[in-house]
PDB file of C-alpha atoms in Angstrom:
ATOM      1  CA  MET A   1     -31.577 -16.421 -79.889  1.00  0.00           C
ATOM      2  CA  ALA A   2     -34.793 -18.142 -81.095  1.00  0.00           C
ATOM      3  CA  SER A   3     -36.984 -19.997 -78.645  1.00  0.00           C
ATOM      4  CA  PRO A   4     -36.579 -23.643 -78.636  1.00  0.00           C
ATOM      5  CA  HIS A   5     -40.316 -24.016 -79.260  1.00  0.00           C
ATOM      6  CA  HIS A   6     -40.279 -21.860 -82.534  1.00  0.00           C
ATOM      7  CA  GLU A   7     -39.888 -23.983 -85.544  1.00  0.00           C
ATOM      8  CA  GLU A   8     -37.875 -22.812 -88.478  1.00  0.00           C
ATOM      9  CA  ASP A   9     -36.654 -24.533 -91.649  1.00  0.00           C
ATOM     10  CA  TYR A  10     -32.884 -23.891 -91.432  1.00  0.00           C
ATOM     11  CA  SER A  11     -32.335 -25.692 -94.696  1.00  0.00           C
ATOM     12  CA  SER A  12     -32.635 -22.212 -96.591  1.00  0.00           C
ATOM     13  CA  ASN A  13     -29.584 -20.866 -94.512  1.00  0.00           C
ATOM     14  CA  ASP A  14     -27.044 -22.605 -96.609  1.00  0.00           C
ATOM     15  CA  GLU A  15     -27.072 -19.527 -99.096  1.00  0.00           C
ATOM     16  CA  ILE A  16     -25.814 -17.236 -96.671  1.00  0.00           C
ATOM     17  CA  ASP A  17     -22.115 -15.986 -97.186  1.00  0.00           C
ATOM     18  CA  ASP A  18     -19.586 -18.204 -95.673  1.00  0.00           C
ATOM     19  CA  GLU A  19     -17.497 -15.419 -94.538  1.00  0.00           C
ATOM     20  CA  GLN A  20     -19.965 -13.852 -92.199  1.00  0.00           C
ATOM     21  CA  ASP A  21     -20.084 -16.458 -89.343  1.00  0.00           C
ATOM     22  CA  ASP A  22     -16.364 -17.065 -88.248  1.00  0.00           C
ATOM     23  CA  ASP A  23     -16.618 -14.779 -85.133  1.00  0.00           C
ATOM     24  CA  LEU A  24     -20.246 -15.307 -84.350  1.00  0.00           C
ATOM     25  CA  PRO A  25     -21.190 -17.236 -81.175  1.00  0.00           C
ATOM     26  CA  SER A  26     -22.620 -20.813 -81.128  1.00  0.00           C
ATOM     27  CA  PHE A  27     -26.179 -21.451 -80.681  1.00  0.00           C
ATOM     28  CA  ASP A  28     -27.421 -23.770 -77.980  1.00  0.00           C
ATOM     29  CA  ILE A  29     -30.833 -25.002 -79.279  1.00  0.00           C
ATOM     30  CA  SER A  30     -31.683 -28.615 -79.460  1.00  0.00           C
ATOM     31  CA  LEU A  31     -32.455 -30.167 -82.815  1.00  0.00           C
ATOM     32  CA  ARG A  32     -36.079 -30.045 -83.783  1.00  0.00           C
ATOM     33  CA  GLU A  33     -38.129 -31.890 -86.476  1.00  0.00           C
ATOM     34  CA  LYS A  34     -37.457 -29.054 -88.991  1.00  0.00           C
ATOM     35  CA  GLY A  35     -33.654 -28.645 -89.925  1.00  0.00           C
ATOM     36  CA  ASP A  36     -31.389 -29.839 -92.659  1.00  0.00           C
ATOM     37  CA  HIS A  37     -32.825 -32.516 -94.764  1.00  0.00           C
ATOM     38  CA  GLY A  38     -32.283 -35.946 -92.931  1.00  0.00           C
ATOM     39  CA  SER A  39     -31.327 -34.378 -89.804  1.00  0.00           C
ATOM     40  CA  SER A  40     -34.444 -35.793 -88.141  1.00  0.00           C
ATOM     41  CA  PHE A  41     -33.968 -39.384 -89.312  1.00  0.00           C
ATOM     42  CA  ARG A  42     -34.302 -41.918 -86.563  1.00  0.00           C
ATOM     43  CA  THR A  43     -32.386 -45.084 -86.692  1.00  0.00           C
ATOM     44  CA  GLU A  44     -34.442 -48.090 -85.493  1.00  0.00           C
ATOM     45  CA  ASN A  45     -34.007 -51.702 -84.985  1.00  0.00           C
ATOM     46  CA  ASP A  46     -34.987 -53.989 -87.743  1.00  0.00           C
ATOM     47  CA  PRO A  47     -38.234 -55.885 -86.536  1.00  0.00           C
ATOM     48  CA  SER A  48     -37.137 -59.005 -88.409  1.00  0.00           C
ATOM     49  CA  ALA A  49     -33.464 -58.852 -87.030  1.00  0.00           C
ATOM     50  CA  PRO A  50     -33.361 -56.497 -84.048  1.00  0.00           C
ATOM     51  CA  TYR A  51     -29.957 -57.526 -82.665  1.00  0.00           C
ATOM     52  CA  GLN A  52     -26.655 -55.722 -83.324  1.00  0.00           C
ATOM     53  CA  ARG A  53     -27.478 -53.324 -86.151  1.00  0.00           C
ATOM     54  CA  SER A  54     -24.399 -51.910 -87.878  1.00  0.00           C
ATOM     55  CA  ASN A  55     -25.737 -48.190 -88.194  1.00  0.00           C
ATOM     56  CA  TYR A  56     -26.002 -46.908 -84.658  1.00  0.00           C
ATOM     57  CA  ILE A  57     -26.577 -43.222 -85.561  1.00  0.00           C
ATOM     58  CA  GLU A  58     -27.045 -41.439 -88.981  1.00  0.00           C
ATOM     59  CA  ARG A  59     -27.768 -37.749 -89.466  1.00  0.00           C
ATOM     60  CA  LYS A  60     -27.247 -36.201 -92.839  1.00  0.00           C
ATOM     61  CA  GLY A  61     -27.450 -32.409 -93.763  1.00  0.00           C
ATOM     62  CA  ALA A  62     -25.142 -29.575 -94.093  1.00  0.00           C
ATOM     63  CA  ILE A  63     -23.144 -31.312 -91.392  1.00  0.00           C
ATOM     64  CA  ASP A  64     -23.147 -35.237 -91.166  1.00  0.00           C
ATOM     65  CA  ILE A  65     -22.810 -37.373 -87.986  1.00  0.00           C
ATOM     66  CA  ARG A  66     -22.512 -41.063 -88.317  1.00  0.00           C
ATOM     67  CA  CYS A  67     -21.781 -43.944 -85.899  1.00  0.00           C
ATOM     68  CA  SER A  68     -21.198 -47.164 -87.405  1.00  0.00           C
ATOM     69  CA  CYS A  69     -20.161 -50.602 -86.094  1.00  0.00           C
ATOM     70  CA  LEU A  70     -17.120 -52.231 -87.596  1.00  0.00           C
ATOM     71  CA  ASP A  71     -16.856 -55.437 -85.407  1.00  0.00           C
ATOM     72  CA  VAL A  72     -18.774 -57.184 -82.642  1.00  0.00           C
ATOM     73  CA  ILE A  73     -17.072 -60.081 -80.983  1.00  0.00           C
ATOM     74  CA  HIS A  74     -18.504 -62.195 -78.253  1.00  0.00           C
ATOM     75  CA  GLY A  75     -16.390 -64.671 -76.376  1.00  0.00           C
ATOM     76  CA  GLN A  76     -14.482 -65.580 -73.203  1.00  0.00           C
ATOM     77  CA  PHE A  77     -12.553 -62.848 -71.089  1.00  0.00           C
ATOM     78  CA  SER A  78      -9.688 -65.518 -70.496  1.00  0.00           C
ATOM     79  CA  SER A  79      -8.940 -69.044 -71.228  1.00  0.00           C
ATOM     80  CA  GLU A  80      -9.702 -69.918 -67.613  1.00  0.00           C
ATOM     81  CA  GLY A  81     -13.312 -69.448 -68.445  1.00  0.00           C
ATOM     82  CA  GLY A  82     -16.141 -68.327 -66.164  1.00  0.00           C
ATOM     83  CA  ILE A  83     -16.163 -64.691 -67.349  1.00  0.00           C
ATOM     84  CA  PHE A  84     -17.466 -63.573 -70.744  1.00  0.00           C
ATOM     85  CA  ALA A  85     -16.539 -60.758 -72.801  1.00  0.00           C
ATOM     86  CA  THR A  86     -17.582 -58.693 -75.819  1.00  0.00           C
ATOM     87  CA  LEU A  87     -15.445 -56.453 -77.981  1.00  0.00           C
ATOM     88  CA  ILE A  88     -17.067 -53.670 -80.024  1.00  0.00           C
ATOM     89  CA  VAL A  89     -15.323 -51.568 -82.542  1.00  0.00           C
ATOM     90  CA  LEU A  90     -17.023 -48.225 -83.841  1.00  0.00           C
ATOM     91  CA  GLN A  91     -16.369 -45.647 -86.352  1.00  0.00           C
ATOM     92  CA  PHE A  92     -17.637 -42.037 -85.869  1.00  0.00           C
ATOM     93  CA  ARG A  93     -17.786 -39.532 -88.549  1.00  0.00           C
ATOM     94  CA  PHE A  94     -18.107 -35.884 -88.386  1.00  0.00           C
ATOM     95  CA  ASP A  95     -18.348 -34.329 -91.917  1.00  0.00           C
ATOM     96  CA  ALA A  96     -19.206 -30.894 -93.231  1.00  0.00           C
ATOM     97  CA  ARG A  97     -20.851 -30.842 -96.652  1.00  0.00           C
ATOM     98  CA  LYS A  98     -20.789 -27.112 -97.069  1.00  0.00           C
ATOM     99  CA  ARG A  99     -17.793 -24.719 -96.868  1.00  0.00           C
ATOM    100  CA  ALA A 100     -17.143 -22.702 -93.537  1.00  0.00           C
ATOM    101  CA  ARG A 101     -19.360 -25.512 -91.644  1.00  0.00           C
ATOM    102  CA  ARG A 102     -17.507 -27.082 -88.748  1.00  0.00           C
ATOM    103  CA  PHE A 103     -17.891 -28.994 -85.470  1.00  0.00           C
ATOM    104  CA  GLN A 104     -16.610 -27.017 -82.389  1.00  0.00           C
ATOM    105  CA  SER A 105     -17.094 -29.908 -80.037  1.00  0.00           C
ATOM    106  CA  ALA A 106     -18.753 -33.336 -79.630  1.00  0.00           C
ATOM    107  CA  ASP A 107     -19.619 -35.449 -76.695  1.00  0.00           C
ATOM    108  CA  ILE A 108     -20.144 -39.124 -77.334  1.00  0.00           C
ATOM    109  CA  GLU A 109     -21.732 -41.471 -74.809  1.00  0.00           C
ATOM    110  CA  LEU A 110     -22.290 -45.334 -74.750  1.00  0.00           C
ATOM    111  CA  GLU A 111     -24.219 -46.519 -71.773  1.00  0.00           C
ATOM    112  CA  PHE A 112     -24.603 -50.377 -71.465  1.00  0.00           C
ATOM    113  CA  LYS A 113     -27.496 -51.913 -69.621  1.00  0.00           C
ATOM    114  CA  SER A 114     -29.176 -55.142 -69.182  1.00  0.00           C
ATOM    115  CA  MET A 115     -32.412 -55.916 -70.788  1.00  0.00           C
ATOM    116  CA  LYS A 116     -34.192 -56.049 -67.530  1.00  0.00           C
ATOM    117  CA  PRO A 117     -34.318 -53.075 -65.062  1.00  0.00           C
ATOM    118  CA  GLY A 118     -32.478 -53.536 -61.752  1.00  0.00           C
ATOM    119  CA  GLU A 119     -29.636 -55.794 -63.208  1.00  0.00           C
ATOM    120  CA  SER A 120     -26.125 -54.347 -63.501  1.00  0.00           C
ATOM    121  CA  GLY A 121     -25.563 -55.357 -67.127  1.00  0.00           C
ATOM    122  CA  PRO A 122     -21.976 -55.565 -68.602  1.00  0.00           C
ATOM    123  CA  GLU A 123     -18.950 -53.755 -67.313  1.00  0.00           C
ATOM    124  CA  VAL A 124     -16.891 -51.373 -69.434  1.00  0.00           C
ATOM    125  CA  TYR A 125     -13.307 -52.956 -68.653  1.00  0.00           C
ATOM    126  CA  SER A 126     -11.219 -51.060 -71.138  1.00  0.00           C
ATOM    127  CA  ILE A 127     -11.580 -48.543 -74.082  1.00  0.00           C
ATOM    128  CA  ALA A 128      -9.551 -46.852 -76.663  1.00  0.00           C
ATOM    129  CA  PRO A 129      -8.599 -44.108 -77.116  1.00  0.00           C
ATOM    130  CA  VAL A 130      -8.379 -43.329 -73.409  1.00  0.00           C
ATOM    131  CA  GLY A 131      -7.246 -40.183 -71.620  1.00  0.00           C
ATOM    132  CA  LYS A 132      -6.281 -37.028 -73.340  1.00  0.00           C
ATOM    133  CA  MET A 133      -4.855 -37.026 -76.816  1.00  0.00           C
ATOM    134  CA  SER A 134      -3.641 -33.709 -78.613  1.00  0.00           C
ATOM    135  CA  LEU A 135      -3.713 -33.248 -82.276  1.00  0.00           C
ATOM    136  CA  VAL A 136      -2.822 -30.326 -84.559  1.00  0.00           C
ATOM    137  CA  PRO A 137      -1.017 -28.139 -82.012  1.00  0.00           C
ATOM    138  CA  THR A 138      -0.531 -24.492 -82.988  1.00  0.00           C
ATOM    139  CA  THR A 139       1.455 -21.564 -81.563  1.00  0.00           C
ATOM    140  CA  GLN A 140       1.018 -18.002 -82.265  1.00  0.00           C
ATOM    141  CA  ILE A 141       2.759 -14.715 -81.175  1.00  0.00           C
ATOM    142  CA  GLU A 142       0.472 -12.294 -79.256  1.00  0.00           C
ATOM    143  CA  GLU A 143       1.200  -8.768 -78.507  1.00  0.00           C
ATOM    144  CA  VAL A 144      -0.749  -7.255 -75.528  1.00  0.00           C
ATOM    145  CA  SER A 145      -0.540  -3.461 -74.757  1.00  0.00           C
ATOM    146  CA  ARG A 146      -1.484  -1.860 -71.557  1.00  0.00           C
ATOM    147  CA  LYS A 147      -1.800   1.930 -71.044  1.00  0.00           C
ATOM    148  CA  ALA A 148      -1.863   3.372 -67.517  1.00  0.00           C
ATOM    149  CA  GLY A 149      -2.395   7.130 -66.653  1.00  0.00           C
ATOM    150  CA  LEU A 150      -2.340   9.311 -63.418  1.00  0.00           C
ATOM    151  CA  GLN A 151      -3.967  12.596 -63.218  1.00  0.00           C
ATOM    152  CA  LEU A 152      -2.743  15.337 -60.992  1.00  0.00           C
ATOM    153  CA  GLY A 153      -4.903  18.385 -60.235  1.00  0.00           C
ATOM    154  CA  ALA A 154      -5.237  21.202 -57.816  1.00  0.00           C
ATOM    155  CA  ALA A 155      -8.107  23.856 -57.672  1.00  0.00           C
ATOM    156  CA  ALA A 156      -7.241  27.458 -56.421  1.00  0.00           C
ATOM    157  CA  PRO A 157      -9.735  28.463 -53.720  1.00  0.00           C
ATOM    158  CA  ILE A 158     -10.159  31.874 -55.341  1.00  0.00           C
ATOM    159  CA  GLY A 159     -11.104  32.426 -58.998  1.00  0.00           C
ATOM    160  CA  GLY A 160     -11.898  28.698 -59.693  1.00  0.00           C
ATOM    161  CA  ILE A 161      -8.631  28.129 -61.513  1.00  0.00           C
ATOM    162  CA  THR A 162      -7.878  24.342 -61.688  1.00  0.00           C
ATOM    163  CA  ALA A 163      -4.395  23.134 -62.751  1.00  0.00           C
ATOM    164  CA  THR A 164      -4.069  19.574 -63.955  1.00  0.00           C
ATOM    165  CA  GLY A 165      -1.383  17.389 -65.447  1.00  0.00           C
ATOM    166  CA  SER A 166      -1.041  13.741 -66.429  1.00  0.00           C
ATOM    167  CA  VAL A 167       1.599  11.286 -66.891  1.00  0.00           C
ATOM    168  CA  GLY A 168       1.282   7.870 -68.415  1.00  0.00           C
ATOM    169  CA  TRP A 169       3.101   4.864 -69.816  1.00  0.00           C
ATOM    170  CA  GLU A 170       2.422   1.959 -72.006  1.00  0.00           C
ATOM    171  CA  LYS A 171       3.490  -1.620 -71.287  1.00  0.00           C
ATOM    172  CA  CYS A 172       3.833  -4.038 -74.209  1.00  0.00           C
ATOM    173  CA  VAL A 173       3.925  -7.703 -73.499  1.00  0.00           C
ATOM    174  CA  VAL A 174       4.744 -10.262 -76.221  1.00  0.00           C
ATOM    175  CA  ARG A 175       3.699 -13.886 -75.445  1.00  0.00           C
ATOM    176  CA  ASP A 176       3.230 -17.233 -77.200  1.00  0.00           C
ATOM    177  CA  THR A 177      -0.392 -18.574 -76.997  1.00  0.00           C
ATOM    178  CA  SER A 178      -0.783 -22.377 -77.877  1.00  0.00           C
ATOM    179  CA  ASP A 179      -3.911 -24.270 -78.794  1.00  0.00           C
ATOM    180  CA  GLU A 180      -4.778 -27.860 -79.949  1.00  0.00           C
ATOM    181  CA  THR A 181      -7.447 -30.274 -81.066  1.00  0.00           C
ATOM    182  CA  VAL A 182      -8.239 -32.533 -78.212  1.00  0.00           C
ATOM    183  CA  VAL A 183      -9.760 -36.022 -77.910  1.00  0.00           C
ATOM    184  CA  ILE A 184     -10.524 -37.232 -74.278  1.00  0.00           C
ATOM    185  CA  GLY A 185     -11.718 -40.742 -73.582  1.00  0.00           C
ATOM    186  CA  SER A 186     -13.038 -42.135 -70.210  1.00  0.00           C
ATOM    187  CA  ILE A 187     -14.795 -44.949 -68.522  1.00  0.00           C
ATOM    188  CA  ASP A 188     -17.745 -43.916 -66.314  1.00  0.00           C
ATOM    189  CA  LEU A 189     -20.453 -45.005 -64.043  1.00  0.00           C
ATOM    190  CA  LYS A 190     -23.679 -43.726 -65.563  1.00  0.00           C
ATOM    191  CA  GLY A 191     -27.242 -43.927 -64.361  1.00  0.00           C
ATOM    192  CA  ARG A 192     -26.598 -45.314 -60.980  1.00  0.00           C
ATOM    193  CA  ASN A 193     -24.094 -45.101 -58.042  1.00  0.00           C
ATOM    194  CA  TRP A 194     -23.342 -48.709 -57.524  1.00  0.00           C
ATOM    195  CA  GLY A 195     -21.759 -51.494 -59.391  1.00  0.00           C
ATOM    196  CA  PRO A 196     -19.080 -51.476 -62.122  1.00  0.00           C
ATOM    197  CA  SER A 197     -18.491 -48.770 -64.730  1.00  0.00           C
ATOM    198  CA  ASN A 198     -20.955 -49.087 -67.409  1.00  0.00           C
ATOM    199  CA  CYS A 199     -20.381 -46.152 -69.753  1.00  0.00           C
ATOM    200  CA  ALA A 200     -17.714 -45.210 -72.290  1.00  0.00           C
ATOM    201  CA  SER A 201     -17.431 -41.641 -73.213  1.00  0.00           C
ATOM    202  CA  TRP A 202     -15.361 -39.363 -75.527  1.00  0.00           C
ATOM    203  CA  THR A 203     -15.215 -35.632 -75.885  1.00  0.00           C
ATOM    204  CA  LEU A 204     -13.808 -33.926 -79.103  1.00  0.00           C
ATOM    205  CA  LEU A 205     -12.740 -30.356 -78.874  1.00  0.00           C
ATOM    206  CA  GLU A 206     -11.512 -28.295 -81.796  1.00  0.00           C
ATOM    207  CA  ASN A 207      -8.462 -26.144 -82.013  1.00  0.00           C
ATOM    208  CA  GLU A 208     -10.368 -22.772 -81.437  1.00  0.00           C
ATOM    209  CA  THR A 209      -7.491 -20.677 -82.464  1.00  0.00           C
ATOM    210  CA  ALA A 210      -7.217 -22.419 -86.004  1.00  0.00           C
ATOM    211  CA  LYS A 211     -10.831 -23.231 -86.285  1.00  0.00           C
ATOM    212  CA  THR A 212      -9.872 -26.864 -87.271  1.00  0.00           C
ATOM    213  CA  SER A 213     -13.239 -28.579 -86.414  1.00  0.00           C
ATOM    214  CA  VAL A 214     -13.090 -31.748 -84.624  1.00  0.00           C
ATOM    215  CA  PRO A 215     -11.355 -34.833 -86.254  1.00  0.00           C
ATOM    216  CA  SER A 216     -13.524 -36.174 -89.038  1.00  0.00           C
ATOM    217  CA  SER A 217     -13.120 -39.559 -88.067  1.00  0.00           C
ATOM    218  CA  LEU A 218     -12.749 -41.448 -84.782  1.00  0.00           C
ATOM    219  CA  ARG A 219     -12.414 -45.121 -84.468  1.00  0.00           C
ATOM    220  CA  THR A 220     -12.814 -46.518 -80.899  1.00  0.00           C
ATOM    221  CA  ALA A 221     -12.769 -49.938 -79.247  1.00  0.00           C
ATOM    222  CA  ILE A 222     -14.721 -50.996 -76.057  1.00  0.00           C
ATOM    223  CA  LEU A 223     -14.028 -54.195 -74.225  1.00  0.00           C
ATOM    224  CA  LEU A 224     -16.884 -55.414 -72.052  1.00  0.00           C
ATOM    225  CA  LYS A 225     -16.870 -58.068 -69.247  1.00  0.00           C
ATOM    226  CA  ARG A 226     -20.079 -60.104 -68.775  1.00  0.00           C
ATOM    227  CA  LYS A 227     -21.193 -62.396 -65.969  1.00  0.00           C
ATOM    228  CA  ASP A 228     -23.568 -64.418 -68.313  1.00  0.00           C
ATOM    229  CA  GLU A 229     -24.733 -64.912 -71.903  1.00  0.00           C
ATOM    230  CA  LYS A 230     -27.901 -62.736 -71.540  1.00  0.00           C
ATOM    231  CA  PRO A 231     -28.581 -60.200 -74.210  1.00  0.00           C
ATOM    232  CA  PHE A 232     -27.789 -56.659 -73.322  1.00  0.00           C
ATOM    233  CA  GLN A 233     -28.366 -53.271 -74.774  1.00  0.00           C
ATOM    234  CA  CYS A 234     -26.490 -50.047 -75.439  1.00  0.00           C
ATOM    235  CA  VAL A 235     -27.895 -46.381 -75.396  1.00  0.00           C
ATOM    236  CA  VAL A 236     -25.761 -44.262 -77.756  1.00  0.00           C
ATOM    237  CA  LYS A 237     -25.823 -40.414 -77.493  1.00  0.00           C
ATOM    238  CA  ILE A 238     -23.914 -37.795 -79.339  1.00  0.00           C
ATOM    239  CA  ASP A 239     -24.153 -34.077 -78.384  1.00  0.00           C
ATOM    240  CA  ALA A 240     -22.504 -31.931 -81.143  1.00  0.00           C
ATOM    241  CA  VAL A 241     -21.776 -27.998 -81.011  1.00  0.00           C
ATOM    242  CA  VAL A 242     -21.428 -26.633 -84.485  1.00  0.00           C
ATOM    243  CA  ASP A 243     -20.449 -23.146 -85.951  1.00  0.00           C
ATOM    244  CA  ALA A 244     -22.943 -20.314 -85.614  1.00  0.00           C
ATOM    245  CA  LYS A 245     -24.054 -20.830 -89.327  1.00  0.00           C
ATOM    246  CA  SER A 246     -25.599 -24.040 -88.586  1.00  0.00           C
ATOM    247  CA  ARG A 247     -27.526 -22.121 -86.050  1.00  0.00           C
ATOM    248  CA  MET A 248     -28.201 -24.846 -83.507  1.00  0.00           C
ATOM    249  CA  GLU A 249     -26.764 -27.166 -81.118  1.00  0.00           C
ATOM    250  CA  ARG A 250     -27.398 -30.497 -82.906  1.00  0.00           C
ATOM    251  CA  MET A 251     -28.416 -32.967 -80.223  1.00  0.00           C
ATOM    252  CA  PHE A 252     -28.942 -36.703 -80.871  1.00  0.00           C
ATOM    253  CA  GLY A 253     -30.640 -38.331 -77.897  1.00  0.00           C
ATOM    254  CA  GLY A 254     -29.904 -37.210 -74.197  1.00  0.00           C
ATOM    255  CA  LYS A 255     -30.501 -33.941 -72.195  1.00  0.00           C
ATOM    256  CA  GLY A 256     -33.342 -34.777 -70.336  1.00  0.00           C
ATOM    257  CA  ARG A 257     -35.328 -36.816 -72.819  1.00  0.00           C
ATOM    258  CA  ASP A 258     -35.537 -40.272 -74.323  1.00  0.00           C
ATOM    259  CA  PRO A 259     -32.789 -41.127 -76.970  1.00  0.00           C
ATOM    260  CA  ARG A 260     -33.894 -40.296 -80.613  1.00  0.00           C
ATOM    261  CA  ASP A 261     -32.410 -43.551 -81.701  1.00  0.00           C
ATOM    262  CA  ASP A 262     -33.379 -47.138 -80.614  1.00  0.00           C
ATOM    263  CA  PRO A 263     -30.931 -48.805 -78.110  1.00  0.00           C
ATOM    264  CA  VAL A 264     -28.575 -51.098 -79.781  1.00  0.00           C
ATOM    265  CA  LEU A 265     -29.350 -54.597 -78.764  1.00  0.00           C
ATOM    266  CA  PHE A 266     -26.605 -57.334 -78.397  1.00  0.00           C
ATOM    267  CA  ASP A 267     -26.929 -61.155 -78.323  1.00  0.00           C
ATOM    268  CA  PRO A 268     -23.909 -62.914 -77.215  1.00  0.00           C
ATOM    269  CA  GLU A 269     -24.910 -66.097 -79.213  1.00  0.00           C
ATOM    270  CA  ILE A 270     -24.338 -64.434 -82.581  1.00  0.00           C
ATOM    271  CA  GLU A 271     -21.293 -65.262 -84.357  1.00  0.00           C
ATOM    272  CA  PRO A 272     -18.319 -62.886 -84.532  1.00  0.00           C
ATOM    273  CA  THR A 273     -18.118 -60.418 -87.404  1.00  0.00           C
ATOM    274  CA  ASN A 274     -14.444 -60.546 -87.974  1.00  0.00           C
ATOM    275  CA  LYS A 275     -14.489 -57.673 -90.428  1.00  0.00           C
ATOM    276  CA  LEU A 276     -11.157 -56.138 -89.420  1.00  0.00           C
ATOM    277  CA  ARG A 277      -9.235 -59.186 -88.384  1.00  0.00           C
ATOM    278  CA  GLU A 278      -9.639 -62.491 -86.522  1.00  0.00           C
ATOM    279  CA  TYR A 279      -9.720 -62.476 -82.909  1.00  0.00           C
ATOM    280  CA  ASP A 280      -9.068 -65.026 -80.094  1.00  0.00           C
ATOM    281  CA  LEU A 281     -12.553 -65.744 -78.767  1.00  0.00           C
ATOM    282  CA  GLU A 282     -11.016 -67.754 -75.858  1.00  0.00           C
ATOM    283  CA  ASP A 283      -8.986 -64.640 -74.475  1.00  0.00           C
ATOM    284  CA  LEU A 284     -10.564 -61.335 -75.509  1.00  0.00           C
ATOM    285  CA  GLY A 285      -9.302 -59.892 -72.040  1.00  0.00           C
ATOM    286  CA  SER A 286      -5.885 -59.812 -73.601  1.00  0.00           C
ATOM    287  CA  PHE A 287      -6.713 -58.032 -76.669  1.00  0.00           C
ATOM    288  CA  ASP A 288      -4.877 -54.721 -77.155  1.00  0.00           C
ATOM    289  CA  VAL A 289      -7.708 -52.318 -77.891  1.00  0.00           C
ATOM    290  CA  GLU A 290      -5.280 -49.542 -78.912  1.00  0.00           C
ATOM    291  CA  SER A 291      -4.272 -51.543 -81.984  1.00  0.00           C
ATOM    292  CA  VAL A 292      -7.753 -50.988 -83.561  1.00  0.00           C
ATOM    293  CA  CYS A 293      -8.254 -47.196 -82.513  1.00  0.00           C
ATOM    294  CA  ASP A 294      -7.606 -44.339 -84.866  1.00  0.00           C
ATOM    295  CA  VAL A 295      -8.071 -40.662 -84.935  1.00  0.00           C
ATOM    296  CA  THR A 296      -8.061 -38.734 -88.471  1.00  0.00           C
ATOM    297  CA  MET A 297      -8.431 -34.990 -89.037  1.00  0.00           C
ATOM    298  CA  THR A 298      -8.636 -35.113 -92.778  1.00  0.00           C
ATOM    299  CA  THR A 299      -7.445 -37.406 -95.496  1.00  0.00           C
ATOM    300  CA  LEU A 300      -5.584 -36.145 -98.422  1.00  0.00           C
ATOM    301  CA  PHE A 301      -5.347 -37.842-101.704  1.00  0.00           C
ATOM    302  CA  ASN A 302      -1.787 -37.351-102.953  1.00  0.00           C
ATOM    303  CA  GLU A 303      -2.278 -38.879-106.516  1.00  0.00           C
ATOM    304  CA  ALA A 304      -5.287 -36.870-107.561  1.00  0.00           C
ATOM    305  CA  VAL A 305      -3.626 -35.259-110.464  1.00  0.00           C
ATOM    306  CA  LYS A 306      -3.094 -37.701-113.521  1.00  0.00           C
ATOM    307  CA  GLN A 307      -1.889 -37.461-116.937  1.00  0.00           C
ATOM    308  CA  LYS A 308      -2.921 -39.524-119.937  1.00  0.00           C
TER     309      LYS A 308
END
């Protein structure tokens, strides 16, 4: 494995035969400045309009990773008042632009903080999807053979003659092995050991047997509870492990260093976006976050063949 400090332009590796890498191990190397064109792009806040940018993360190359905001809604948690809320709907994309490229896993983390150190910031109240979801289950029949042998021997004390014999048997076991693509969502406490949960995270794992890659599209929803109307921020990190041909673990932010992208800044005074639907700003706490989440492995266009 190449040293993480050795810079190499991996853009030329796209011409290698696709068939050579299916059974090779994955590489665990952090993304460097040289790589696929566009892979080192850093998403920053617009100085003239720093709050609530729509593109959280954008990396483009042989494999693409994108995180875009579909809706941001600020309002009341309930009609009783006194507690504020924010609903955030995000779209994650994991796309391979070259054949035989795929994502083996992806870890998504969104940590919400106050703008001032020492303050607790928003609470992650609910997310979707949450828990474990299984997609593309597969089952295959696997045959395992085991051979055992026993050696019997005796040596005559005179003449050096040795008599040996062996007996053996073979045991054949046929079993079904199952695998699946997995999406796991959780609400976590991040960066401190006090206060309410402040982090939403998702892990995507491919079906290793079928080499399906992770889902190409993941739409998530996050509902926050807030004590006040102060601006707050979110640090977004995505760690993705890709196939061996991509030759590196593409890391976006995190793992012991400052995030590559600017934190996303939120201002509760900004009007709701309402791109997907109209929301009840007086009772966001009752909103069904599952109603906007979605997971897609791939999209097929059934009417692609046309006649004139």
